[in-house]
């Protein structure tokens, strides 16, 4: 299953259960594709101060798309400070570049 630009959707116990049933080897896979500057993927916000209040994570683990191809990261990407509205608007131009690079690398 592929998801694209999804928010963090669940708490750790459920994410672990989903990941255990969708790992390579069993013929079932789960991938979450994220563009670099996409604010949706940081919802709910998860700054260092908010981890206790919003411990939501992505299911399927974290994959990084690079020039050499995709690879599975050991951990979920670290907490980040959510972007301000001004930065979200300013960074929209980066979505095209990020998506095109990811699409080229991913397939």
Coordinates of C-alpha atoms in Angstrom, one line a residue:
X1 CA 0.0 0.0 0.0
X2 CA 1.3 3.5 -0.8
X3 CA 0.2 6.6 1.0
X4 CA 1.1 10.1 -0.1
X5 CA 1.5 13.1 2.1
X6 CA -0.4 11.8 5.0
X7 CA -0.4 13.1 8.6
X8 CA 0.8 11.0 11.5
X9 CA -2.1 8.7 12.1
X10 CA -1.7 6.6 15.1
X11 CA 0.0 5.9 18.4
X12 CA 3.1 3.7 18.7
X13 CA 1.4 0.4 19.7
X14 CA -0.8 0.4 16.6
X15 CA 2.0 1.5 14.3
X16 CA 4.1 -1.4 15.6
X17 CA 1.3 -3.9 14.9
X18 CA 0.8 -2.5 11.4
X19 CA 4.5 -2.5 10.7
X20 CA 4.9 -6.1 11.9
X21 CA 2.2 -7.2 9.4
X22 CA 3.6 -5.2 6.4
X23 CA 7.3 -5.8 6.5
X24 CA 9.2 -7.2 3.4
X25 CA 9.3 -10.9 3.2
X26 CA 5.6 -11.6 3.6
X27 CA 4.7 -10.1 0.3
X28 CA 3.0 -7.1 2.0
X29 CA 4.5 -3.7 2.0
X30 CA 3.5 -0.3 3.3
X31 CA 5.2 2.9 2.0
X32 CA 4.5 6.5 3.0
X33 CA 5.8 9.0 0.3
X34 CA 6.5 12.5 1.7
X35 CA 7.7 15.6 0.0
X36 CA 10.4 17.5 1.8
X37 CA 8.5 20.7 2.5
X38 CA 5.0 19.3 2.8
X39 CA 3.4 20.6 6.0
X40 CA 0.6 17.9 6.1
X41 CA 3.1 15.2 7.1
X42 CA 4.0 17.2 10.3
X43 CA 0.4 17.1 11.6
X44 CA -0.3 16.7 14.4
X45 CA 2.6 18.9 15.3
X46 CA 5.4 17.1 17.0
X47 CA 8.1 19.4 18.3
X48 CA 10.3 18.2 21.1
X49 CA 8.0 19.9 23.6
X50 CA 4.9 18.3 22.1
X51 CA 6.0 14.6 21.9
X52 CA 4.3 13.8 25.2
X53 CA 1.0 15.5 24.2
X54 CA 1.0 14.3 20.5
X55 CA 2.8 11.0 20.3
X56 CA 1.4 10.1 16.9
X57 CA 3.7 8.4 14.3
X58 CA 3.6 7.4 10.7
X59 CA 2.9 3.7 9.9
X60 CA 5.2 1.9 7.5
X61 CA 8.3 3.3 8.9
X62 CA 10.4 6.0 7.4
X63 CA 11.9 5.7 3.9
X64 CA 14.3 8.3 2.5
X65 CA 14.5 8.8 -1.3
X66 CA 18.0 9.8 -2.4
X67 CA 19.9 10.0 -5.7
X68 CA 21.1 6.4 -5.1
X69 CA 17.6 5.1 -4.6
X70 CA 15.2 4.6 -1.6
X71 CA 16.3 3.1 1.7
X72 CA 14.5 2.4 4.9
X73 CA 15.5 4.6 7.8
X74 CA 16.1 3.0 11.2
X75 CA 13.7 5.4 13.0
X76 CA 10.9 7.8 12.3
X77 CA 12.3 11.2 11.3
X78 CA 13.1 13.3 14.3
X79 CA 10.6 15.9 15.7
X80 CA 10.6 19.1 13.8
X81 CA 9.1 22.5 14.5
X82 CA 6.0 23.1 12.4
X83 CA 6.4 25.7 9.7
X84 CA 4.7 29.1 10.1
X85 CA 1.9 29.9 7.6
X86 CA 4.3 32.4 5.9
X87 CA 7.0 29.7 5.5
X88 CA 4.4 27.2 4.2
X89 CA 3.4 29.6 1.4
X90 CA 7.0 30.6 0.7
X91 CA 8.1 26.9 0.4
X92 CA 5.3 25.9 -2.0
X93 CA 7.7 26.4 -4.9
X94 CA 9.9 23.6 -3.4
X95 CA 7.1 21.0 -3.6
X96 CA 7.5 20.7 -7.4
X97 CA 11.2 20.2 -7.2
X98 CA 10.9 17.7 -4.3
X99 CA 8.1 15.7 -5.9
X100 CA 9.9 15.6 -9.3
X101 CA 13.1 14.4 -7.6
X102 CA 11.2 11.8 -5.6
X103 CA 9.3 10.6 -8.6
X104 CA 12.4 10.3 -10.6
X105 CA 14.3 8.4 -7.9
X106 CA 11.4 6.3 -6.9
X107 CA 10.5 5.1 -10.3

